[in-house]
Amino acid sequence: ISKAALDAFTRNLAVEFGSSGVLVNSVLPGFVDTKLTRKNLSVKRISEILIDTPIQSLVDASDIAKLTYFLGSISNQSITGQSVVIDGGYSIYR
């Protein structure tokens, strides 16, 4: 339910502030390859996630940073109201 609320909130803010030139987006990362992820998930669970992910890789934190940087940069002139999933395709099957 919270993902749906975030999606709706993102769209509503984009409509509310679009005429002022404000772009509003949200980033929805999947399983990120961090020390904490590897500490909290077993090797077996990570293997299961990789099998269910088309790119067979956890998301790299730098990819999230690059996406977030782009969305907030002057290079982005028209992407607004979007909830961008960055999960290596994991959610395709969910």
mmCIF file with all atom_site columns, C-alpha atoms in Angstrom:
data_model
loop_
_atom_site.group_PDB
_atom_site.id
_atom_site.type_symbol
_atom_site.label_atom_id
_atom_site.label_alt_id
_atom_site.label_comp_id
_atom_site.label_asym_id
_atom_site.label_entity_id
_atom_site.label_seq_id
_atom_site.pdbx_PDB_ins_code
_atom_site.Cartn_x
_atom_site.Cartn_y
_atom_site.Cartn_z
_atom_site.occupancy
_atom_site.B_iso_or_equiv
_atom_site.pdbx_formal_charge
_atom_site.auth_seq_id
_atom_site.auth_comp_id
_atom_site.auth_asym_id
_atom_site.auth_atom_id
_atom_site.pdbx_PDB_model_num
ATOM 1  C CA . ILE A 1 1  ? 0.000  0.000   0.000   1.00 0.00 ? 1  ILE A CA 1
ATOM 2  C CA . SER A 1 2  ? 2.809  2.455   0.751   1.00 0.00 ? 2  SER A CA 1
ATOM 3  C CA . LYS A 1 3  ? 4.186  2.114   -2.811  1.00 0.00 ? 3  LYS A CA 1
ATOM 4  C CA . ALA A 1 4  ? 0.783  3.031   -4.244  1.00 0.00 ? 4  ALA A CA 1
ATOM 5  C CA . ALA A 1 5  ? 0.603  5.997   -1.884  1.00 0.00 ? 5  ALA A CA 1
ATOM 6  C CA . LEU A 1 6  ? 4.068  7.173   -2.950  1.00 0.00 ? 6  LEU A CA 1
ATOM 7  C CA . ASP A 1 7  ? 3.090  6.830   -6.630  1.00 0.00 ? 7  ASP A CA 1
ATOM 8  C CA . ALA A 1 8  ? -0.087 8.867   -6.093  1.00 0.00 ? 8  ALA A CA 1
ATOM 9  C CA . PHE A 1 9  ? 1.740  11.474  -4.008  1.00 0.00 ? 9  PHE A CA 1
ATOM 10 C CA . THR A 1 10 ? 4.403  11.843  -6.715  1.00 0.00 ? 10 THR A CA 1
ATOM 11 C CA . ARG A 1 11 ? 1.795  12.336  -9.443  1.00 0.00 ? 11 ARG A CA 1
ATOM 12 C CA . ASN A 1 12 ? -0.228 14.782  -7.372  1.00 0.00 ? 12 ASN A CA 1
ATOM 13 C CA . LEU A 1 13 ? 2.813  16.878  -6.516  1.00 0.00 ? 13 LEU A CA 1
ATOM 14 C CA . ALA A 1 14 ? 3.854  16.901  -10.185 1.00 0.00 ? 14 ALA A CA 1
ATOM 15 C CA . VAL A 1 15 ? 0.428  18.282  -11.136 1.00 0.00 ? 15 VAL A CA 1
ATOM 16 C CA . GLU A 1 16 ? 0.406  20.750  -8.238  1.00 0.00 ? 16 GLU A CA 1
ATOM 17 C CA . PHE A 1 17 ? 3.834  22.233  -8.914  1.00 0.00 ? 17 PHE A CA 1
ATOM 18 C CA . GLY A 1 18 ? 4.300  21.646  -12.643 1.00 0.00 ? 18 GLY A CA 1
ATOM 19 C CA . SER A 1 19 ? 3.053  25.099  -13.623 1.00 0.00 ? 19 SER A CA 1
ATOM 20 C CA . SER A 1 20 ? 5.797  26.540  -11.387 1.00 0.00 ? 20 SER A CA 1
ATOM 21 C CA . GLY A 1 21 ? 8.463  24.616  -13.274 1.00 0.00 ? 21 GLY A CA 1
ATOM 22 C CA . VAL A 1 22 ? 9.011  22.053  -10.526 1.00 0.00 ? 22 VAL A CA 1
ATOM 23 C CA . LEU A 1 23 ? 9.538  18.444  -11.623 1.00 0.00 ? 23 LEU A CA 1
ATOM 24 C CA . VAL A 1 24 ? 8.603  15.749  -9.104  1.00 0.00 ? 24 VAL A CA 1
ATOM 25 C CA . ASN A 1 25 ? 9.657  12.118  -9.389  1.00 0.00 ? 25 ASN A CA 1
ATOM 26 C CA . SER A 1 26 ? 10.303 9.216   -7.059  1.00 0.00 ? 26 SER A CA 1
ATOM 27 C CA . VAL A 1 27 ? 12.939 6.501   -7.258  1.00 0.00 ? 27 VAL A CA 1
ATOM 28 C CA . LEU A 1 28 ? 12.043 2.964   -6.190  1.00 0.00 ? 28 LEU A CA 1
ATOM 29 C CA . PRO A 1 29 ? 15.183 0.850   -5.788  1.00 0.00 ? 29 PRO A CA 1
ATOM 30 C CA . GLY A 1 30 ? 15.088 -2.906  -5.504  1.00 0.00 ? 30 GLY A CA 1
ATOM 31 C CA . PHE A 1 31 ? 17.672 -5.089  -3.808  1.00 0.00 ? 31 PHE A CA 1
ATOM 32 C CA . VAL A 1 32 ? 20.825 -2.972  -3.586  1.00 0.00 ? 32 VAL A CA 1
ATOM 33 C CA . ASP A 1 33 ? 24.249 -4.566  -3.320  1.00 0.00 ? 33 ASP A CA 1
ATOM 34 C CA . THR A 1 34 ? 25.431 -3.185  0.015   1.00 0.00 ? 34 THR A CA 1
ATOM 35 C CA . LYS A 1 35 ? 27.184 -4.573  3.083   1.00 0.00 ? 35 LYS A CA 1
ATOM 36 C CA . LEU A 1 36 ? 23.885 -4.374  4.955   1.00 0.00 ? 36 LEU A CA 1
ATOM 37 C CA . THR A 1 37 ? 22.042 -6.355  2.265   1.00 0.00 ? 37 THR A CA 1
ATOM 38 C CA . ARG A 1 38 ? 24.715 -9.044  2.356   1.00 0.00 ? 38 ARG A CA 1
ATOM 39 C CA . LYS A 1 39 ? 24.633 -9.066  6.161   1.00 0.00 ? 39 LYS A CA 1
ATOM 40 C CA . ASN A 1 40 ? 20.827 -9.333  6.403   1.00 0.00 ? 40 ASN A CA 1
ATOM 41 C CA . LEU A 1 41 ? 20.191 -11.786 3.566   1.00 0.00 ? 41 LEU A CA 1
ATOM 42 C CA . SER A 1 42 ? 21.586 -15.285 3.376   1.00 0.00 ? 42 SER A CA 1
ATOM 43 C CA . VAL A 1 43 ? 23.656 -16.391 0.409   1.00 0.00 ? 43 VAL A CA 1
ATOM 44 C CA . LYS A 1 44 ? 20.745 -18.667 -0.508  1.00 0.00 ? 44 LYS A CA 1
ATOM 45 C CA . ARG A 1 45 ? 18.255 -15.759 -0.474  1.00 0.00 ? 45 ARG A CA 1
ATOM 46 C CA . ILE A 1 46 ? 20.542 -13.581 -2.581  1.00 0.00 ? 46 ILE A CA 1
ATOM 47 C CA . SER A 1 47 ? 20.893 -16.455 -5.063  1.00 0.00 ? 47 SER A CA 1
ATOM 48 C CA . GLU A 1 48 ? 17.089 -16.740 -5.244  1.00 0.00 ? 48 GLU A CA 1
ATOM 49 C CA . ILE A 1 49 ? 16.815 -13.006 -5.913  1.00 0.00 ? 49 ILE A CA 1
ATOM 50 C CA . LEU A 1 50 ? 19.441 -13.192 -8.650  1.00 0.00 ? 50 LEU A CA 1
ATOM 51 C CA . ILE A 1 51 ? 17.598 -16.055 -10.350 1.00 0.00 ? 51 ILE A CA 1
ATOM 52 C CA . ASP A 1 52 ? 14.429 -13.910 -10.373 1.00 0.00 ? 52 ASP A CA 1
ATOM 53 C CA . THR A 1 53 ? 16.235 -10.850 -11.746 1.00 0.00 ? 53 THR A CA 1
ATOM 54 C CA . PRO A 1 54 ? 16.684 -10.630 -15.553 1.00 0.00 ? 54 PRO A CA 1
ATOM 55 C CA . ILE A 1 55 ? 20.129 -9.012  -15.270 1.00 0.00 ? 55 ILE A CA 1
ATOM 56 C CA . GLN A 1 56 ? 21.065 -11.543 -12.548 1.00 0.00 ? 56 GLN A CA 1
ATOM 57 C CA . SER A 1 57 ? 22.644 -8.837  -10.440 1.00 0.00 ? 57 SER A CA 1
ATOM 58 C CA . LEU A 1 58 ? 21.726 -6.751  -7.429  1.00 0.00 ? 58 LEU A CA 1
ATOM 59 C CA . VAL A 1 59 ? 21.364 -3.034  -8.060  1.00 0.00 ? 59 VAL A CA 1
ATOM 60 C CA . ASP A 1 60 ? 24.561 -1.037  -7.692  1.00 0.00 ? 60 ASP A CA 1
ATOM 61 C CA . ALA A 1 61 ? 24.179 1.999   -5.427  1.00 0.00 ? 61 ALA A CA 1
ATOM 62 C CA . SER A 1 62 ? 25.997 4.123   -8.017  1.00 0.00 ? 62 SER A CA 1
ATOM 63 C CA . ASP A 1 63 ? 23.217 3.404   -10.528 1.00 0.00 ? 63 ASP A CA 1
ATOM 64 C CA . ILE A 1 64 ? 20.661 4.799   -8.090  1.00 0.00 ? 64 ILE A CA 1
ATOM 65 C CA . ALA A 1 65 ? 22.863 7.837   -7.510  1.00 0.00 ? 65 ALA A CA 1
ATOM 66 C CA . LYS A 1 66 ? 23.231 8.460   -11.267 1.00 0.00 ? 66 LYS A CA 1
ATOM 67 C CA . LEU A 1 67 ? 19.474 8.194   -11.833 1.00 0.00 ? 67 LEU A CA 1
ATOM 68 C CA . THR A 1 68 ? 18.703 10.480  -8.914  1.00 0.00 ? 68 THR A CA 1
ATOM 69 C CA . TYR A 1 69 ? 21.320 12.975  -10.044 1.00 0.00 ? 69 TYR A CA 1
ATOM 70 C CA . PHE A 1 70 ? 19.892 13.046  -13.573 1.00 0.00 ? 70 PHE A CA 1
ATOM 71 C CA . LEU A 1 71 ? 16.297 13.496  -12.403 1.00 0.00 ? 71 LEU A CA 1
ATOM 72 C CA . GLY A 1 72 ? 17.339 16.450  -10.245 1.00 0.00 ? 72 GLY A CA 1
ATOM 73 C CA . SER A 1 73 ? 19.663 18.014  -12.799 1.00 0.00 ? 73 SER A CA 1
ATOM 74 C CA . ILE A 1 74 ? 19.179 20.685  -15.437 1.00 0.00 ? 74 ILE A CA 1
ATOM 75 C CA . SER A 1 75 ? 19.431 17.883  -18.024 1.00 0.00 ? 75 SER A CA 1
ATOM 76 C CA . ASN A 1 76 ? 15.969 16.718  -16.995 1.00 0.00 ? 76 ASN A CA 1
ATOM 77 C CA . GLN A 1 77 ? 13.523 19.146  -18.565 1.00 0.00 ? 77 GLN A CA 1
ATOM 78 C CA . SER A 1 78 ? 10.385 17.044  -18.857 1.00 0.00 ? 78 SER A CA 1
ATOM 79 C CA . ILE A 1 79 ? 10.323 13.873  -16.773 1.00 0.00 ? 79 ILE A CA 1
ATOM 80 C CA . THR A 1 80 ? 7.801  14.484  -14.009 1.00 0.00 ? 80 THR A CA 1
ATOM 81 C CA . GLY A 1 81 ? 5.177  12.543  -12.102 1.00 0.00 ? 81 GLY A CA 1
ATOM 82 C CA . GLN A 1 82 ? 7.083  9.308   -12.549 1.00 0.00 ? 82 GLN A CA 1
ATOM 83 C CA . SER A 1 83 ? 7.968  6.589   -10.081 1.00 0.00 ? 83 SER A CA 1
ATOM 84 C CA . VAL A 1 84 ? 11.102 5.068   -11.564 1.00 0.00 ? 84 VAL A CA 1
ATOM 85 C CA . VAL A 1 85 ? 11.783 1.479   -10.561 1.00 0.00 ? 85 VAL A CA 1
ATOM 86 C CA . ILE A 1 86 ? 15.461 0.564   -10.567 1.00 0.00 ? 86 ILE A CA 1
ATOM 87 C CA . ASP A 1 87 ? 15.616 -3.090  -9.630  1.00 0.00 ? 87 ASP A CA 1
ATOM 88 C CA . GLY A 1 88 ? 17.334 -4.893  -12.499 1.00 0.00 ? 88 GLY A CA 1
ATOM 89 C CA . GLY A 1 89 ? 13.955 -6.127  -13.689 1.00 0.00 ? 89 GLY A CA 1
ATOM 90 C CA . TYR A 1 90 ? 13.089 -7.986  -10.472 1.00 0.00 ? 90 TYR A CA 1
ATOM 91 C CA . SER A 1 91 ? 9.600  -6.467  -10.311 1.00 0.00 ? 91 SER A CA 1
ATOM 92 C CA . ILE A 1 92 ? 8.727  -7.698  -13.800 1.00 0.00 ? 92 ILE A CA 1
ATOM 93 C CA . TYR A 1 93 ? 7.780  -11.032 -12.295 1.00 0.00 ? 93 TYR A CA 1
ATOM 94 C CA . ARG A 1 94 ? 6.107  -9.591  -9.188  1.00 0.00 ? 94 ARG A CA 1
#
